[in-house]
Short mmCIF file of C-alpha atoms in Angstrom, two decimals:
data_model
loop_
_atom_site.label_atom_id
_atom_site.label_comp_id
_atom_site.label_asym_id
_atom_site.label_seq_id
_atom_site.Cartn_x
_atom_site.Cartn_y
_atom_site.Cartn_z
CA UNK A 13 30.34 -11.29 -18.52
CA UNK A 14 29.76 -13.26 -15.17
CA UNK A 15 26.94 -16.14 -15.63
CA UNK A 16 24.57 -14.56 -13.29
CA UNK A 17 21.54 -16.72 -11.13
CA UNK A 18 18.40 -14.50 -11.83
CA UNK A 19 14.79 -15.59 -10.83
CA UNK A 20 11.76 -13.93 -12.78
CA UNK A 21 8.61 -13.50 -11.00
CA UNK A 22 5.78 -13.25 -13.43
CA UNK A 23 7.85 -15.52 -16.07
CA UNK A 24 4.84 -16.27 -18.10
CA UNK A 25 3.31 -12.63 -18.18
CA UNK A 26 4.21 -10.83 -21.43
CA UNK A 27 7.16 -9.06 -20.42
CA UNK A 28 7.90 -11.87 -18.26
CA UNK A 29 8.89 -14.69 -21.11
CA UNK A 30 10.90 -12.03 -23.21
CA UNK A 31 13.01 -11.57 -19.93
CA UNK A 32 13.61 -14.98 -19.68
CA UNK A 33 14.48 -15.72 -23.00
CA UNK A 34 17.05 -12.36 -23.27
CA UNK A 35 18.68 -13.73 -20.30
CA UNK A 36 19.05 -17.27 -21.44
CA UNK A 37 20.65 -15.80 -24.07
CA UNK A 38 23.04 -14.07 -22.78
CA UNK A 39 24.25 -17.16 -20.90
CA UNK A 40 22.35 -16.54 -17.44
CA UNK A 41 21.19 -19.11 -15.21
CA UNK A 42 17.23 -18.27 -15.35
CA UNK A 43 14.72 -19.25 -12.52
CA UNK A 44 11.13 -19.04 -13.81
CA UNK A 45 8.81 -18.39 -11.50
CA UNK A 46 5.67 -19.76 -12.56
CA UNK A 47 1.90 -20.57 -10.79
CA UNK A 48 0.98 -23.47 -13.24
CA UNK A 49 2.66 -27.01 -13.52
CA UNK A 50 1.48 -26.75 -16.91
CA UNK A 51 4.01 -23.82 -17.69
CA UNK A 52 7.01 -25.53 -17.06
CA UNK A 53 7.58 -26.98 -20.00
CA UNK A 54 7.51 -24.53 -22.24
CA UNK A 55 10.47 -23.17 -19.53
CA UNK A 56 12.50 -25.94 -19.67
CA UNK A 57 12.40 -26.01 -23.77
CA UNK A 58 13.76 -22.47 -23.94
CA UNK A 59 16.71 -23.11 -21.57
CA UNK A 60 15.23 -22.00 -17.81
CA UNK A 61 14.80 -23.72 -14.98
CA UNK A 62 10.84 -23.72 -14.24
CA UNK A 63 9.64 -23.12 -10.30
CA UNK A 64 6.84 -23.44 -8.92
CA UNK A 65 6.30 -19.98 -7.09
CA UNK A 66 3.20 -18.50 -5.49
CA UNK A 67 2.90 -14.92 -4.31
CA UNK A 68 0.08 -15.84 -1.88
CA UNK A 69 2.57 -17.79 0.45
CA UNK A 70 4.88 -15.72 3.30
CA UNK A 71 8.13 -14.27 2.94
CA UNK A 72 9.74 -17.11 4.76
CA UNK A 73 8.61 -19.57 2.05
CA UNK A 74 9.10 -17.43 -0.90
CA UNK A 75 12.34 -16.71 0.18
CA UNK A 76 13.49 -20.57 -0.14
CA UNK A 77 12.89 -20.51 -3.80
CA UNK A 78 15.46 -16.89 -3.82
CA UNK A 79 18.52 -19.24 -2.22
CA UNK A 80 21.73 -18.52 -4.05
CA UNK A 81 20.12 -15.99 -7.01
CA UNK A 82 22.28 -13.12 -7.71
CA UNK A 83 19.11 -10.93 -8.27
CA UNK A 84 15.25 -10.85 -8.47
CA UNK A 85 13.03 -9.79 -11.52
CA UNK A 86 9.35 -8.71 -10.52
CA UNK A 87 7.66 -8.71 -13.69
CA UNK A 88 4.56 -10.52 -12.31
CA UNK A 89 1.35 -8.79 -12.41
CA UNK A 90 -2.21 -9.80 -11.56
CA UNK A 91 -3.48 -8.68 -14.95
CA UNK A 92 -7.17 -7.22 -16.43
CA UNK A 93 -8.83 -10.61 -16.39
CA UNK A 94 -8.73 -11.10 -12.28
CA UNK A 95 -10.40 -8.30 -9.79
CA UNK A 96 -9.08 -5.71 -7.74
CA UNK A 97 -8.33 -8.10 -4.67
CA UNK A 98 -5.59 -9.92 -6.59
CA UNK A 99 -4.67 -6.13 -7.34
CA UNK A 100 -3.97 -6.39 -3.79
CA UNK A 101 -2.90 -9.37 -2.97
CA UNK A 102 -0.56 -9.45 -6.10
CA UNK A 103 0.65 -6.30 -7.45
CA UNK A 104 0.88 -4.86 -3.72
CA UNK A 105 1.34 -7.28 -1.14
CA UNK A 106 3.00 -10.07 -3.44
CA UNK A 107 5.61 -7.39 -4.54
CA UNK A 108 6.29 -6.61 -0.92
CA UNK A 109 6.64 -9.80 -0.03
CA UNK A 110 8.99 -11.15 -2.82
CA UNK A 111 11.23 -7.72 -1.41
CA UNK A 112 11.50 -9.12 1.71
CA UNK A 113 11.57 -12.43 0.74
CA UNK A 114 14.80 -11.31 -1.42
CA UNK A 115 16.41 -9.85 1.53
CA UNK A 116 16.25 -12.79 4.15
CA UNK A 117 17.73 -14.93 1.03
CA UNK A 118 20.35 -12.45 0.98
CA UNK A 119 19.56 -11.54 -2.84
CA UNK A 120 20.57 -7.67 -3.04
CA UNK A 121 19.65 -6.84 -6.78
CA UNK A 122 16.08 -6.66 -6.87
CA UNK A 123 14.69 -4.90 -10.61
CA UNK A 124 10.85 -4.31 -10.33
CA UNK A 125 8.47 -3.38 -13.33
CA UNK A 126 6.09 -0.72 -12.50
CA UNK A 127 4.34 1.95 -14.66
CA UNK A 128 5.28 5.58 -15.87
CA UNK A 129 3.96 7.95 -14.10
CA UNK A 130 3.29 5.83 -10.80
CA UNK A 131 4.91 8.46 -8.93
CA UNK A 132 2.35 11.71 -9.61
CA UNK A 133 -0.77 10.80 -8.20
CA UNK A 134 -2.21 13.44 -10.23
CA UNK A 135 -1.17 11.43 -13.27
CA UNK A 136 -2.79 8.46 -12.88
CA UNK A 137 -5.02 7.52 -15.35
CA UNK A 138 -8.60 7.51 -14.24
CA UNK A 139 -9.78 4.36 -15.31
CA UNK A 140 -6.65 2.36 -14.15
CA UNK A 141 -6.56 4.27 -10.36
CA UNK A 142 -6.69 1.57 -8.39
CA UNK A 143 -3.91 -0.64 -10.01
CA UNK A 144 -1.69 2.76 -9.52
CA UNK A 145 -2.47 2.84 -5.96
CA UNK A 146 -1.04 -0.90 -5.33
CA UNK A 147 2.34 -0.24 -7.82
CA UNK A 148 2.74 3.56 -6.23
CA UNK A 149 3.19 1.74 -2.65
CA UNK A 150 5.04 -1.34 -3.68
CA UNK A 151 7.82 1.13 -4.90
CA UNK A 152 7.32 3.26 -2.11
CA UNK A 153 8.36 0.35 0.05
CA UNK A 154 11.10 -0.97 -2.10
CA UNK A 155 12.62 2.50 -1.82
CA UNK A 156 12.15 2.94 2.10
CA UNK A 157 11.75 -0.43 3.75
CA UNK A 158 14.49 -2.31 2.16
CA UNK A 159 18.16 -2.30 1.86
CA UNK A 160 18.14 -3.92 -1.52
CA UNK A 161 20.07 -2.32 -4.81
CA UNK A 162 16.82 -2.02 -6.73
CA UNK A 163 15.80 -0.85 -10.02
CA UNK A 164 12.20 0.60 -10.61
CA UNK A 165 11.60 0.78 -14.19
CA UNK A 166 8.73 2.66 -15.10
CA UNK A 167 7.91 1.87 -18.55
CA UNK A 168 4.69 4.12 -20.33
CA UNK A 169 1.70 2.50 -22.29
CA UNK A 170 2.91 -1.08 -23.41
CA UNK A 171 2.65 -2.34 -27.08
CA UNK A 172 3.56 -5.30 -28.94
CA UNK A 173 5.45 -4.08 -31.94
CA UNK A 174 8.50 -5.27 -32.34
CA UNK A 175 11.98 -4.32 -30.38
CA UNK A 176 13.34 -0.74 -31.21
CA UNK A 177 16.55 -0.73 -29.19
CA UNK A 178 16.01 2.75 -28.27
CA UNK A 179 14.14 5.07 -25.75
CA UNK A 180 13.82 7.92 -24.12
CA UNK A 181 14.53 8.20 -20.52
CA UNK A 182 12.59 10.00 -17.80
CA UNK A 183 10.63 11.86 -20.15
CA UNK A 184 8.03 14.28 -19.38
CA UNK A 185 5.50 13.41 -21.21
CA UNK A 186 3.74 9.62 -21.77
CA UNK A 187 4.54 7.84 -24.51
CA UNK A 188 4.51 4.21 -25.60
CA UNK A 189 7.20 1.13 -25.35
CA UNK A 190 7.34 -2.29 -26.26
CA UNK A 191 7.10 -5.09 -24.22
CA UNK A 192 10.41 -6.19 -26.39
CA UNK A 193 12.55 -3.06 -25.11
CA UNK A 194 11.16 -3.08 -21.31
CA UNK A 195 12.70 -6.95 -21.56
CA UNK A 196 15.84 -5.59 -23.20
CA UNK A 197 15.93 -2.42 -21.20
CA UNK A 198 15.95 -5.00 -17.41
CA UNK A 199 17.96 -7.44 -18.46
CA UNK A 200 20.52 -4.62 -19.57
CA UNK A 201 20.03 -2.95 -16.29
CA UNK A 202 20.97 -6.37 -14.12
CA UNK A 203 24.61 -5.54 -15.30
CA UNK A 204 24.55 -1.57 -15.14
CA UNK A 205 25.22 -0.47 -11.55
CA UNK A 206 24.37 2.75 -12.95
CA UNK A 207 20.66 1.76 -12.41
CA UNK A 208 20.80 0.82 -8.62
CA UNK A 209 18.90 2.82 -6.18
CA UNK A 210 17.22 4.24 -9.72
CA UNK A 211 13.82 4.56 -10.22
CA UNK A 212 13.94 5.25 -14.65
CA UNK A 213 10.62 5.94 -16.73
CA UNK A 214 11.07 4.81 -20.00
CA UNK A 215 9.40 5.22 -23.68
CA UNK A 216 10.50 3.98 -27.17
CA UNK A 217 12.76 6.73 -28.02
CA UNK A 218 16.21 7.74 -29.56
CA UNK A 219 18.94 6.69 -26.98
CA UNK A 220 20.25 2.74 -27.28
CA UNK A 221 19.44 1.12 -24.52
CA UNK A 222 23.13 0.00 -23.86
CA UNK A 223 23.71 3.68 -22.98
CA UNK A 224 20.67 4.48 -21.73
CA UNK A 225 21.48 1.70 -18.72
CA UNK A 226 24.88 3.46 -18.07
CA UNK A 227 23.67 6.78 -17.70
CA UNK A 228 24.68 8.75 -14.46
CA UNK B 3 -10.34 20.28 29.69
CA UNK B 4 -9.87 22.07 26.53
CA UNK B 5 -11.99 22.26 23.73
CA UNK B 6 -10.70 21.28 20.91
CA UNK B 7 -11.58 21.27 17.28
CA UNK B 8 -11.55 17.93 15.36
CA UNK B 9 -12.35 17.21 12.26
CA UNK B 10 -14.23 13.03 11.51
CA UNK B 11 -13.09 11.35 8.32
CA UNK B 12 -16.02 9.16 7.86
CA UNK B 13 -18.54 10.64 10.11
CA UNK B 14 -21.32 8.75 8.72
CA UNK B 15 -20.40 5.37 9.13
CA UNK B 16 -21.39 3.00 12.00
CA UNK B 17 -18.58 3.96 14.31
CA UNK B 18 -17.97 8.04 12.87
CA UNK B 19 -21.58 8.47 13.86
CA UNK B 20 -20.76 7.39 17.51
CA UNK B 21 -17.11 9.27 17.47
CA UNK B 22 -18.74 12.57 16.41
CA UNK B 23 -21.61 12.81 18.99
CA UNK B 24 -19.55 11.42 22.03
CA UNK B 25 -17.06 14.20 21.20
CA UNK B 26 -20.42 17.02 20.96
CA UNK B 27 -21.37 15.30 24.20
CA UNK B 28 -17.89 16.53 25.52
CA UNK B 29 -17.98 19.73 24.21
CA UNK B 30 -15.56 19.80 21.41
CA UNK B 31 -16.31 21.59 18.11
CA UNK B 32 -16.78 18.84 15.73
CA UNK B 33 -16.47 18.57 12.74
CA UNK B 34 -18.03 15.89 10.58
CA UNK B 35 -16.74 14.60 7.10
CA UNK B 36 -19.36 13.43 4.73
CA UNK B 37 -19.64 12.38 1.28
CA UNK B 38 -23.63 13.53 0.18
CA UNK B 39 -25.32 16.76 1.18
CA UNK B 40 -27.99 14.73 2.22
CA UNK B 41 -26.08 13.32 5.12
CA UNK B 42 -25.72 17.21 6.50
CA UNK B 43 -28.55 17.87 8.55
CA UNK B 44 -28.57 14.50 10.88
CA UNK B 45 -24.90 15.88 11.81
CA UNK B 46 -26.49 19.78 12.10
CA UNK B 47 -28.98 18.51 14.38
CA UNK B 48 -26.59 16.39 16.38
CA UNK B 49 -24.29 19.52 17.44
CA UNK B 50 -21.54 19.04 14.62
CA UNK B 51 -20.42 20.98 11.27
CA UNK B 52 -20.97 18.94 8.57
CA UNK B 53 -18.69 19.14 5.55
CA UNK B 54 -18.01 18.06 2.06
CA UNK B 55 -15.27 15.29 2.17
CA UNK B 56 -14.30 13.51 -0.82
CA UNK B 57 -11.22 11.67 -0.29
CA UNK B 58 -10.83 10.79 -4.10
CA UNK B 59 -9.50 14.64 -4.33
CA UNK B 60 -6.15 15.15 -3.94
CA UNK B 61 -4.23 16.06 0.24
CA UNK B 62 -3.89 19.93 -0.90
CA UNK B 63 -7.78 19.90 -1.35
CA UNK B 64 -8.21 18.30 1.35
CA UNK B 65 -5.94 19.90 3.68
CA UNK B 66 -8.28 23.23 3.01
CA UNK B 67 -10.84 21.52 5.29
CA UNK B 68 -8.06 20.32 7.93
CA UNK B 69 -7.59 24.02 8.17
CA UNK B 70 -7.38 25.21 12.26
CA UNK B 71 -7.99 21.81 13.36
CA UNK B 72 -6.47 20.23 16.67
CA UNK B 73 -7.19 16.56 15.48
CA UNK B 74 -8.14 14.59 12.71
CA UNK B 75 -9.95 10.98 13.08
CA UNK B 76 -9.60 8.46 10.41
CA UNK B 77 -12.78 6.24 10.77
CA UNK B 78 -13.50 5.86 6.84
CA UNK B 79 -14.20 2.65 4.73
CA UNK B 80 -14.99 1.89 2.06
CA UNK B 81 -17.19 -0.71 3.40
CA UNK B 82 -18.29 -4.08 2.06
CA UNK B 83 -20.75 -2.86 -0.36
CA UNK B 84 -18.36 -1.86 -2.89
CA UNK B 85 -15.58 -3.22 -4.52
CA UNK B 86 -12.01 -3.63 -3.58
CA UNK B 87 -11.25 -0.86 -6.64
CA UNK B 88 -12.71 1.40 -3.51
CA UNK B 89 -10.86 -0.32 -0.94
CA UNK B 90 -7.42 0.63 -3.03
CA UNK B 91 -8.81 3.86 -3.23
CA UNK B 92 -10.22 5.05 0.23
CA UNK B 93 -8.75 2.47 3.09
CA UNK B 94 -5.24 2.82 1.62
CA UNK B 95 -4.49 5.57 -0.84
CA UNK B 96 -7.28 7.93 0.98
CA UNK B 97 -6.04 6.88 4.49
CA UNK B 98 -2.53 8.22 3.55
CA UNK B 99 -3.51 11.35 1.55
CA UNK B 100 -5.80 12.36 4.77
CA UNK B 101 -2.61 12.37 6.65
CA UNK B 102 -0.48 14.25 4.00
CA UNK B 103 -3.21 16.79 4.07
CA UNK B 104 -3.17 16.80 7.82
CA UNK B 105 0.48 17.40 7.17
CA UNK B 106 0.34 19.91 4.95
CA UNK B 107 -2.42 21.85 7.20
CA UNK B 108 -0.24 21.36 9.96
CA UNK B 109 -2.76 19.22 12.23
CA UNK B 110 0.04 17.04 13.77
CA UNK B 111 -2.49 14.65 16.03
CA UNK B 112 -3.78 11.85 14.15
CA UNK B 113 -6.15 8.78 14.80
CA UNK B 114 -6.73 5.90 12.63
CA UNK B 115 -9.01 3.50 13.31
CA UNK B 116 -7.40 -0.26 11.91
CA UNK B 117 -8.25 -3.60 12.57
CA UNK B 118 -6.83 -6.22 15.12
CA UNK B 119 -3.90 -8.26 13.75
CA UNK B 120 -3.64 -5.96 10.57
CA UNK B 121 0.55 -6.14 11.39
CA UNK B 122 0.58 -10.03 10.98
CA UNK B 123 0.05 -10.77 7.58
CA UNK B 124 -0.20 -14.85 9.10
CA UNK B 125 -2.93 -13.69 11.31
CA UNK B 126 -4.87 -12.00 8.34
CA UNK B 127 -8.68 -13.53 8.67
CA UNK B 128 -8.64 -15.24 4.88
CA UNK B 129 -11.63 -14.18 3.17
CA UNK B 130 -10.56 -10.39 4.06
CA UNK B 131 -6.76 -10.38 3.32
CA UNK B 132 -7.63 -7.96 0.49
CA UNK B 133 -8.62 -5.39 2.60
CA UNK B 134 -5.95 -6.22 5.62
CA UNK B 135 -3.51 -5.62 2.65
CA UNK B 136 -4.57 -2.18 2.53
CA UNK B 137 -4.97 -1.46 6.39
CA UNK B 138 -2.17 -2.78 6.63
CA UNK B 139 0.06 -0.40 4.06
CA UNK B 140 -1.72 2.58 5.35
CA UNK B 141 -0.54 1.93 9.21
CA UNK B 142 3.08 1.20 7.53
CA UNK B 143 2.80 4.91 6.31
CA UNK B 144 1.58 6.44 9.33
CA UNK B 145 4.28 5.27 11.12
CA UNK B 146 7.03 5.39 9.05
CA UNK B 147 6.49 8.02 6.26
CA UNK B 148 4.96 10.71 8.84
CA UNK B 149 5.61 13.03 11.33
CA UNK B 150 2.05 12.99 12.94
CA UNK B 151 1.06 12.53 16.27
CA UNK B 152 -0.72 9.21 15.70
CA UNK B 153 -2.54 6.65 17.15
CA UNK B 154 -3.77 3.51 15.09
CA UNK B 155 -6.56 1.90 16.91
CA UNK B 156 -6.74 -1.58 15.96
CA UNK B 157 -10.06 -3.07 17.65
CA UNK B 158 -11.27 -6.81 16.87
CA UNK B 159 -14.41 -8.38 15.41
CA UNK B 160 -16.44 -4.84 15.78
CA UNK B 161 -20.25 -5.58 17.56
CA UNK B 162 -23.48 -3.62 17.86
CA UNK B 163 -24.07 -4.51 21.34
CA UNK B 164 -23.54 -1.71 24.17
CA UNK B 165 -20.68 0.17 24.90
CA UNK B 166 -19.30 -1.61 28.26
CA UNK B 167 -16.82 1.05 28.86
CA UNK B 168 -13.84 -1.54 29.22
CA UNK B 169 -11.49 -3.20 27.18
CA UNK B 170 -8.39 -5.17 27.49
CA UNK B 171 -5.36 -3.65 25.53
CA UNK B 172 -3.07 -5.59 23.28
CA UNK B 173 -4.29 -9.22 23.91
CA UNK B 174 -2.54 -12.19 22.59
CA UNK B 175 -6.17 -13.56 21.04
CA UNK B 176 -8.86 -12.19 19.24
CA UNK B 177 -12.03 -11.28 20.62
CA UNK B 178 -15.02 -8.99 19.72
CA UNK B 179 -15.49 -5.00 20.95
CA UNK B 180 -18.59 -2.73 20.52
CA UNK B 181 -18.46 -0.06 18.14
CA UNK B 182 -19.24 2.36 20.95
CA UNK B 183 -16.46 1.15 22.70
CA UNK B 184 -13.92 1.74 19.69
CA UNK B 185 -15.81 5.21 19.64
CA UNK B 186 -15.25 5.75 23.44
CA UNK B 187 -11.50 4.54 23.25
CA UNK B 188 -11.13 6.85 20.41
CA UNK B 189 -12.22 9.89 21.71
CA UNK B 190 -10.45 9.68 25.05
CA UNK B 191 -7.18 8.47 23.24
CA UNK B 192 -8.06 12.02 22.04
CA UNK B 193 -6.83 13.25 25.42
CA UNK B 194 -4.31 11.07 26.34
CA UNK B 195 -0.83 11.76 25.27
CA UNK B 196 0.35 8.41 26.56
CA UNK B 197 -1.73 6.92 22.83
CA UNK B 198 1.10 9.18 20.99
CA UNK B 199 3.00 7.28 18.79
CA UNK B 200 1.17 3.45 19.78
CA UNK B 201 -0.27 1.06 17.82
CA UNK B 202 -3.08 -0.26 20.11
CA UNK B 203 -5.01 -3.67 19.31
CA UNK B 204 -8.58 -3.82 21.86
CA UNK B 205 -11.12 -5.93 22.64
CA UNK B 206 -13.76 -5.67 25.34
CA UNK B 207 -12.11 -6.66 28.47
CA UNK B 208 -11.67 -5.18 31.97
CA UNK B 209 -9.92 -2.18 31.87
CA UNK B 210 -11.79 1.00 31.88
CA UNK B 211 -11.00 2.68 29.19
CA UNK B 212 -10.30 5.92 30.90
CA UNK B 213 -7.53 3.89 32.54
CA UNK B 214 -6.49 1.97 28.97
CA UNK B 215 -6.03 5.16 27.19
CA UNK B 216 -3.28 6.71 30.01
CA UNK B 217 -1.32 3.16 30.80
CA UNK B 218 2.69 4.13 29.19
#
């Protein structure tokens, strides 16, 4: 396998570290994306190359930290603790921006993390509306406005058991993954050119996900 | 000149108000979305049809009201008395499911009323790039995801003062406009095929607007 150049947005979310850690080892050159100085260390320790990377800056500047990557991970996400603005500014605009920032560094491969369902307006969950609303048009764009070989995974409700291996792909009902196999399940689908121009809901589920990534 | 029937997205706010009883004043059978029953009679006393408008529903309820229209006039927000949960909710995601309703009722003419600079993120006014994030992705969708007749009005720092009837179009600065002036620009761009398919930034100026809304 080729050593790829892969910068994670979000590298110290959740999902974000067990990206960067599957890719490390695998051999990848991994670009962590990160907001605090304080987070690089723990970056550097486990192999990646911490960088400092704020989704509140323009395309132009953003795009300086994308030079020479062979693809782009958005796995960042504003989170519960921080208000709807950052919803905004973050989960919308700041995944909009990293898309274009990706194409005028020339980075085609672009793998974003959204949310089952995100889609089917008439599936959103009450309560978590809003947040839909910003991830429904950041994949809208990714899909329309760009030109990049994107993945949109849609993973369902998020846990934190441990990795299954398996899931179920576009199902059509909700269902639950781990954090684990969404990590498993992108950096599986950065080799899989089965999974460009895709947009995949996923759930823990009975299919490994070394053939779920190669499915036609 | 014909009459024609349009329907006000936001009929009780500062500027709606002013849209809907211009357009009475020149004869057109309006009619005027509102949120609470109680804002009915001001509009039945004004010359106008009031009507039940909730744009959390979902564009094939509300294309049932967009029935037999001519026009439909965005001039909805969610204002800065709520949170930006609503401003996910009504500037963006109900901005865009007004106009797939208008599409699926087959109302092909379209006016949105944006803000100044709202298509330079760098230009975004700081404290407010939350909400320009949303103005901003529902403009995006008018003109790129639709096949409306549209017009996206995009008026600076709005003002109480008295309509002066003129405005400059497109300036290089910023600058302040009366809300009856937005209304008056609004309801002639009505009329005006020469608004089809434009993006127009005003600000109080010295073109009358009855000139403004017919320069190519």
């Amino acid at each position: 396998m080729t050593v790829m150049k892969i910068f994670v947005i979000g590298a110290h979310g959740q999902i974000g570290k067990k990206i960067v850690s599957k890719l490390v080892a695998e051999g990848d050159q991994v670009f962590a994306g990160i907001r605090q100085p304080e987070q690089a260390e723990a970056f550097e320790d486990a192999g990646a190359e911490p960088v400092q990377f704020n989704l509140m800056a323009q395309p132009e500047d953003l795009a300086l930290a994308f030079q020479g990557m062979d693809a782009v991970v958005f796995a960042a996400g504003s989170g519960g603790q921080t208000g709807y603005d950052m919803t905004l500014m973050i989960d919308l605009d700041g995944a909009v921006k990293s898309m274009q920032a990706a194409e005028i560094a020339h980075v085609k491969r672009y793998v974003i993390i959204s949310a089952e369902f995100t889609p089917d307006r008439s599936r959103w969950p009450r309560a978590l509306q809003p947040y839909y609303v910003a991830k429904y048009y950041a994949d809208e764009w990714l899909k329309t406005r760009t030109r990049l070989d994107y993945t949109i995974l849609q993973p369902g409700t998020l846990v934190n058991d441990a990795g299954t291996g398996k899931v179920t792909v576009n199902p059509q009902v909700g269902g639950e993954i781990t954090r684990d196999d969404v990590a498993t399940f992108t950096v599986q689908a950065l080799n899989a050119p089965a999974t460009i121009g895709k947009t995949i809901a996923i759930i823990n589920g009975s299919t490994p996900i070394s053939d779920a990534v190669n499915q036609k």
